XYZ file of C-alpha atoms in Angstrom:
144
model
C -99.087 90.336 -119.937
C -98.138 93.613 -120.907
C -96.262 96.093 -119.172
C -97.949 98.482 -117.203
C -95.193 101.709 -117.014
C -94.066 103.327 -119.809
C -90.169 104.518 -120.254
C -89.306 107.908 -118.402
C -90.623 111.065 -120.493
C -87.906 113.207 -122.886
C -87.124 115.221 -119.895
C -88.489 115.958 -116.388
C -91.513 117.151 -115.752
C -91.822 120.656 -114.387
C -91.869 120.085 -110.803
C -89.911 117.211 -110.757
C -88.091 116.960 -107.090
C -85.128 116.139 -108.659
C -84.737 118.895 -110.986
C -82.100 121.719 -109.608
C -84.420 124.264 -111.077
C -87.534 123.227 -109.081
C -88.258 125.545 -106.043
C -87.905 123.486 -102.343
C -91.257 122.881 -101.122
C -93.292 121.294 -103.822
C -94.341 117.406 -102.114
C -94.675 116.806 -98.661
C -91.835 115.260 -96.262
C -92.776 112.062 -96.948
C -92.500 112.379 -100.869
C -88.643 114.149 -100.383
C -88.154 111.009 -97.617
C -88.562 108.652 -100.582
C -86.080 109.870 -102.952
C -83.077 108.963 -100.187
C -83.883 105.249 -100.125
C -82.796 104.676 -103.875
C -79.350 105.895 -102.641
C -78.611 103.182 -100.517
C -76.691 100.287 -101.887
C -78.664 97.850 -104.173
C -79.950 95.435 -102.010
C -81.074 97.859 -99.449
C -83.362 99.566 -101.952
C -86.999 100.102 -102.529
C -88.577 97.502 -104.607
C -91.049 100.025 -106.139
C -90.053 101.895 -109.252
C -90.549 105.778 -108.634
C -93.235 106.947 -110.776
C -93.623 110.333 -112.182
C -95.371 112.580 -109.977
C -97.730 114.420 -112.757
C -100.235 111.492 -113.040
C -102.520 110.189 -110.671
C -102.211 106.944 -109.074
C -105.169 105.991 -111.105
C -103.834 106.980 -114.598
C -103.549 103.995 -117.342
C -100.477 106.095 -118.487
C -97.726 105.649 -115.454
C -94.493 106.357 -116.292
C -91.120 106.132 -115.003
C -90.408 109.349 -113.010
C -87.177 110.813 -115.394
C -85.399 112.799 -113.017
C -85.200 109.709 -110.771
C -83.877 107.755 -114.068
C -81.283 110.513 -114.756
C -80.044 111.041 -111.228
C -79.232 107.439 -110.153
C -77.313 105.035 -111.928
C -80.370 103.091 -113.218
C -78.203 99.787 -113.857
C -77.905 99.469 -110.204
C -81.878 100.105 -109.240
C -83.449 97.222 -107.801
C -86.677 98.025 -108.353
C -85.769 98.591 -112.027
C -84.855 94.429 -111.959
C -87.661 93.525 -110.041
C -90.155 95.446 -112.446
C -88.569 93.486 -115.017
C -89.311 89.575 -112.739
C -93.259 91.643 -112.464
C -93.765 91.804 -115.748
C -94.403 95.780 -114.786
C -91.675 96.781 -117.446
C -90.411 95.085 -120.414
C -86.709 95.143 -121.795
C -87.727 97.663 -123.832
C -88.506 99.779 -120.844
C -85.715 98.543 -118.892
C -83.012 99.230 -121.760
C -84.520 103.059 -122.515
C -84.428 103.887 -118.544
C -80.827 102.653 -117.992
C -79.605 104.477 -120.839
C -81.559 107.932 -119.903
C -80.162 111.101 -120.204
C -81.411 114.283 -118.555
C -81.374 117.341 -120.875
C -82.188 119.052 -117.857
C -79.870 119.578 -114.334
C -80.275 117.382 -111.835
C -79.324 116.921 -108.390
C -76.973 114.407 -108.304
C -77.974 112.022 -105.801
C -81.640 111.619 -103.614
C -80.343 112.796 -100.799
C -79.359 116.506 -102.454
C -82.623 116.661 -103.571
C -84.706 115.893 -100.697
C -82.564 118.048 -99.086
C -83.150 120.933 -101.044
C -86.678 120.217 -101.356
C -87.633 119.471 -97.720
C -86.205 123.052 -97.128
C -89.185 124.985 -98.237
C -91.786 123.087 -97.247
C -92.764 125.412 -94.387
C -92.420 128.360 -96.412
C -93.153 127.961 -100.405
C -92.372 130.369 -102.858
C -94.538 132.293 -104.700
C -93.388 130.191 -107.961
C -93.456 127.127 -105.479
C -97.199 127.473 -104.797
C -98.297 127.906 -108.066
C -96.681 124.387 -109.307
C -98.836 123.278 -106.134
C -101.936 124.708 -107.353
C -101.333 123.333 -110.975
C -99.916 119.882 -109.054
C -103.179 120.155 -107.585
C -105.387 120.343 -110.278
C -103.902 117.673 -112.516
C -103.824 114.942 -109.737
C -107.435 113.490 -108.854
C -105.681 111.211 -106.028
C -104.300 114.047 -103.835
C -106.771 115.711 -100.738
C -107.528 119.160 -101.065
């Protein structure tokens, strides 16, 4: 079997939630919520590697979200091992996301960034509505 998720992209995508230059207010609550569990310790973890946002859930090309590669020490992600045990990843995959580098600012931790970004959600930016709209249009799986 091969694997199913491809290595995180060159750099993060442009509404990212973990990028310091993405306005507050982009995903909903429950999409900022997420980004805290992968700061607990190890075993208290998600099992579920964070995808990048950009695709649809239906897209044959998921990849590893990069900002969530560059912001956490991806040695110590569990769901980075259990991928691995899935067969979701391969070592390939593994190896290129633990040794990611962000050519782009990051927040440094999940818990500054869903911070940040659960602060606009009640009133977007200008800028912050238009990476909605264009959010929007690229994902198929999201209600309108």
């Amino acid at each position: 079997m091969s694997s199913s998720l491809r290595p995180p992209a060159q750099r993060p995508c442009e509404s990212c939630p973990y990028r310091r230059d993405v306005p507050a207010g982009i995903w909903a609550s429950e999409e900022y919520a997420k980004l805290r569990r992968y700061d607990a310790d190890t075993p208290d973890q998600p099992t579920a590697v964070f995808q990048c946002h950009q695709s649809d859930a239906d897209s044959a090309g998921r990849r590893i979200c990069a900002g969530w590669a560059g912001c956490h020490d991806a040695a110590q992600l569990l769901a980075l091992r259990v991928a691995v045990l899935d067969n979701l990843i391969d070592a390939t995959t593994y190896q290129a996301t633990v040794e990611y580098v962000s050519p782009t600012p990051l927040f440094p931790t999940g818990n500054e960034a869903a911070d940040h970004g659960q602060t606009g959600i009640d009133t977007p930016t200008q800028e912050a509505r238009r990476l909605i709209d264009k959010i929007t249009r690229t994902r198929n799986d999201l209600v309108q």
